[in-house]
Amino acid sequence: MRKLAISTVMALGLTAPAAAENILVGVNGLVCAFCVHGIEATFKEQPQVETVKVDLDEKTVAVVTKAKMTLDDAAIEHLITEAGYTPIKICRTKDAGRAAPTESECKQLKTASSTQ
Amino acid sequence: MRRSVAFLLFSLSALLPVYGKPLTYKGGTLVETRNNGAENSVIVTHTVTPRMALGARVDYFSGDEEWLTTVTYSHLLKRWNTPDSQANVWVTLGAGVMSQSGDNDYDNGGMGNLNNDAEAAATIGISADWETRRWYLSYENRFIASDDSKFHQSARVGVAPYIGSYNGINTWLMVQVDHRPDEDESFAVTPFIRLYNQRIMGEIGISTRGDVLFNASVQF
């Protein structure tokens, strides 16, 4: 009976929703607030993206995906490059309680080139 | 008519925000107006790919009372992104029509009189910039090939008195040097202030010749 109740709850989707993903992208070339509007606009067009925030001091772009959604590394590299910048690292965490991933959760992009 | 169009350009310049870069981001559109003692311009540019933009541009040259209307193609030749700076080099090509305003514009009840002797014109220009969050340098030139060919080049240097945030108002103090070899007084120096917030930018200053510089741009 108890197993049945748990199964029913899960089937109805009443369990906690899958966590959104916090993604932090290190970016070269982030120097002009007027110019980086393009990064926000580009990411906001993506259906997986809940919020995007550019930090010129940290030279990062913070993306929070919608629940159960993600953006893979190739897509992120593509979007940053399309906006005119160079991604140098991508960090991820699914721990919604944390504001940002830690350094150990980062992946350096070996393919990143600083010239286009 | 000429006054009406000039007023329209000025009105647009009051509404529209200046950018200087011919490309923004893929899918982005930039509307820009540039106004100084020598010319008034309205420029619309749509970035098709990260390296290429198409646009349209209307210039009025007050000295020669000429209008130039062109379609433009801009290509990013090279971009350098570093942790603390970005630098770019572009080339912009244009093709269109040059026409001259008549000297007796107001003989017909103030309605103006545009001559119909429009002629084909082509343009080519190189622009480059380098900027950090504190310093700014840029250079651009433009050659207009027509019966009355023109050449203009300008350079800018700027400094930000404080490091602005993405969401705040950013302020830059700048100096622009213009060189128009066709004019009697071929050099002009214009100190000006640049202000922008996210996607809207405005610039205002006054040159050593006493001409007002007013530029504005907005990106969509």
PDB file of C-alpha atoms in Angstrom, chain A residues 25-97:
ATOM      1  CA  VAL A  25      30.914  30.850 -18.321  1.00  0.00           C
ATOM      2  CA  GLY A  26      34.283  32.624 -18.216  1.00  0.00           C
ATOM      3  CA  VAL A  27      34.530  34.932 -21.211  1.00  0.00           C
ATOM      4  CA  ASN A  28      37.325  36.960 -22.826  1.00  0.00           C
ATOM      5  CA  GLY A  29      36.517  40.361 -24.306  1.00  0.00           C
ATOM      6  CA  LEU A  30      33.855  41.432 -21.809  1.00  0.00           C
ATOM      7  CA  VAL A  31      34.831  45.076 -21.478  1.00  0.00           C
ATOM      8  CA  CYS A  32      31.994  47.182 -22.838  1.00  0.00           C
ATOM      9  CA  ALA A  33      28.616  47.250 -21.138  1.00  0.00           C
ATOM     10  CA  PHE A  34      26.971  48.574 -24.297  1.00  0.00           C
ATOM     11  CA  CYS A  35      28.409  45.727 -26.350  1.00  0.00           C
ATOM     12  CA  VAL A  36      27.596  42.813 -24.053  1.00  0.00           C
ATOM     13  CA  HIS A  37      23.880  43.424 -24.448  1.00  0.00           C
ATOM     14  CA  GLY A  38      24.227  40.968 -27.313  1.00  0.00           C
ATOM     15  CA  ILE A  39      25.104  38.127 -24.943  1.00  0.00           C
ATOM     16  CA  GLU A  40      21.975  38.669 -22.900  1.00  0.00           C
ATOM     17  CA  ALA A  41      19.813  38.915 -25.987  1.00  0.00           C
ATOM     18  CA  THR A  42      21.346  35.776 -27.509  1.00  0.00           C
ATOM     19  CA  PHE A  43      20.894  33.617 -24.401  1.00  0.00           C
ATOM     20  CA  LYS A  44      17.411  34.888 -23.657  1.00  0.00           C
ATOM     21  CA  GLU A  45      16.290  33.578 -27.050  1.00  0.00           C
ATOM     22  CA  GLN A  46      17.108  30.016 -25.961  1.00  0.00           C
ATOM     23  CA  PRO A  47      14.091  28.056 -24.694  1.00  0.00           C
ATOM     24  CA  GLN A  48      16.229  26.308 -22.040  1.00  0.00           C
ATOM     25  CA  VAL A  49      17.304  29.558 -20.396  1.00  0.00           C
ATOM     26  CA  GLU A  50      15.494  30.930 -17.350  1.00  0.00           C
ATOM     27  CA  THR A  51      17.850  33.805 -16.514  1.00  0.00           C
ATOM     28  CA  VAL A  52      21.138  35.200 -17.763  1.00  0.00           C
ATOM     29  CA  LYS A  53      23.370  37.719 -16.015  1.00  0.00           C
ATOM     30  CA  VAL A  54      26.570  39.326 -17.282  1.00  0.00           C
ATOM     31  CA  ASP A  55      29.234  40.298 -14.706  1.00  0.00           C
ATOM     32  CA  LEU A  56      31.849  42.600 -16.187  1.00  0.00           C
ATOM     33  CA  ASP A  57      33.933  42.602 -12.976  1.00  0.00           C
ATOM     34  CA  GLU A  58      34.220  38.797 -12.886  1.00  0.00           C
ATOM     35  CA  LYS A  59      34.194  38.522 -16.713  1.00  0.00           C
ATOM     36  CA  THR A  60      31.525  35.874 -16.536  1.00  0.00           C
ATOM     37  CA  VAL A  61      28.088  35.061 -17.874  1.00  0.00           C
ATOM     38  CA  ALA A  62      25.824  33.271 -15.372  1.00  0.00           C
ATOM     39  CA  VAL A  63      23.014  31.200 -16.864  1.00  0.00           C
ATOM     40  CA  VAL A  64      20.252  29.418 -14.967  1.00  0.00           C
ATOM     41  CA  THR A  65      18.353  26.892 -17.034  1.00  0.00           C
ATOM     42  CA  LYS A  66      14.717  25.974 -16.661  1.00  0.00           C
ATOM     43  CA  ALA A  67      13.966  22.850 -14.647  1.00  0.00           C
ATOM     44  CA  LYS A  68      14.885  19.598 -16.366  1.00  0.00           C
ATOM     45  CA  MET A  69      16.708  21.495 -19.080  1.00  0.00           C
ATOM     46  CA  THR A  70      20.331  22.064 -19.884  1.00  0.00           C
ATOM     47  CA  LEU A  71      22.616  23.685 -22.405  1.00  0.00           C
ATOM     48  CA  ASP A  72      25.534  21.594 -23.488  1.00  0.00           C
ATOM     49  CA  ASP A  73      29.065  22.965 -23.746  1.00  0.00           C
ATOM     50  CA  ALA A  74      29.015  23.084 -27.533  1.00  0.00           C
ATOM     51  CA  ALA A  75      25.848  25.188 -27.513  1.00  0.00           C
ATOM     52  CA  ILE A  76      27.301  27.593 -24.970  1.00  0.00           C
ATOM     53  CA  GLU A  77      30.536  27.994 -26.905  1.00  0.00           C
ATOM     54  CA  HIS A  78      28.514  28.623 -30.052  1.00  0.00           C
ATOM     55  CA  LEU A  79      26.276  31.256 -28.434  1.00  0.00           C
ATOM     56  CA  ILE A  80      29.158  33.170 -26.852  1.00  0.00           C
ATOM     57  CA  THR A  81      31.093  33.119 -30.125  1.00  0.00           C
ATOM     58  CA  GLU A  82      28.037  34.252 -32.084  1.00  0.00           C
ATOM     59  CA  ALA A  83      27.782  37.229 -29.773  1.00  0.00           C
ATOM     60  CA  GLY A  84      31.403  38.161 -30.585  1.00  0.00           C
ATOM     61  CA  TYR A  85      33.264  36.910 -27.514  1.00  0.00           C
ATOM     62  CA  THR A  86      35.566  34.048 -26.591  1.00  0.00           C
ATOM     63  CA  PRO A  87      34.472  31.462 -23.983  1.00  0.00           C
ATOM     64  CA  ILE A  88      37.401  30.185 -21.933  1.00  0.00           C
ATOM     65  CA  LYS A  89      35.757  27.984 -19.279  1.00  0.00           C
ATOM     66  CA  ILE A  90      32.381  26.522 -18.401  1.00  0.00           C
ATOM     67  CA  CYS A  91      31.365  25.632 -14.839  1.00  0.00           C
ATOM     68  CA  ARG A  92      28.196  23.755 -13.868  1.00  0.00           C
ATOM     69  CA  THR A  93      26.245  22.778 -10.756  1.00  0.00           C
ATOM     70  CA  LYS A  94      22.790  21.327 -10.234  1.00  0.00           C
ATOM     71  CA  ASP A  95      22.832  22.317  -6.571  1.00  0.00           C
ATOM     72  CA  ALA A  96      20.113  24.944  -6.582  1.00  0.00           C
ATOM     73  CA  GLY A  97      21.090  26.034  -3.089  1.00  0.00           C
TER      74      GLY A  97
END
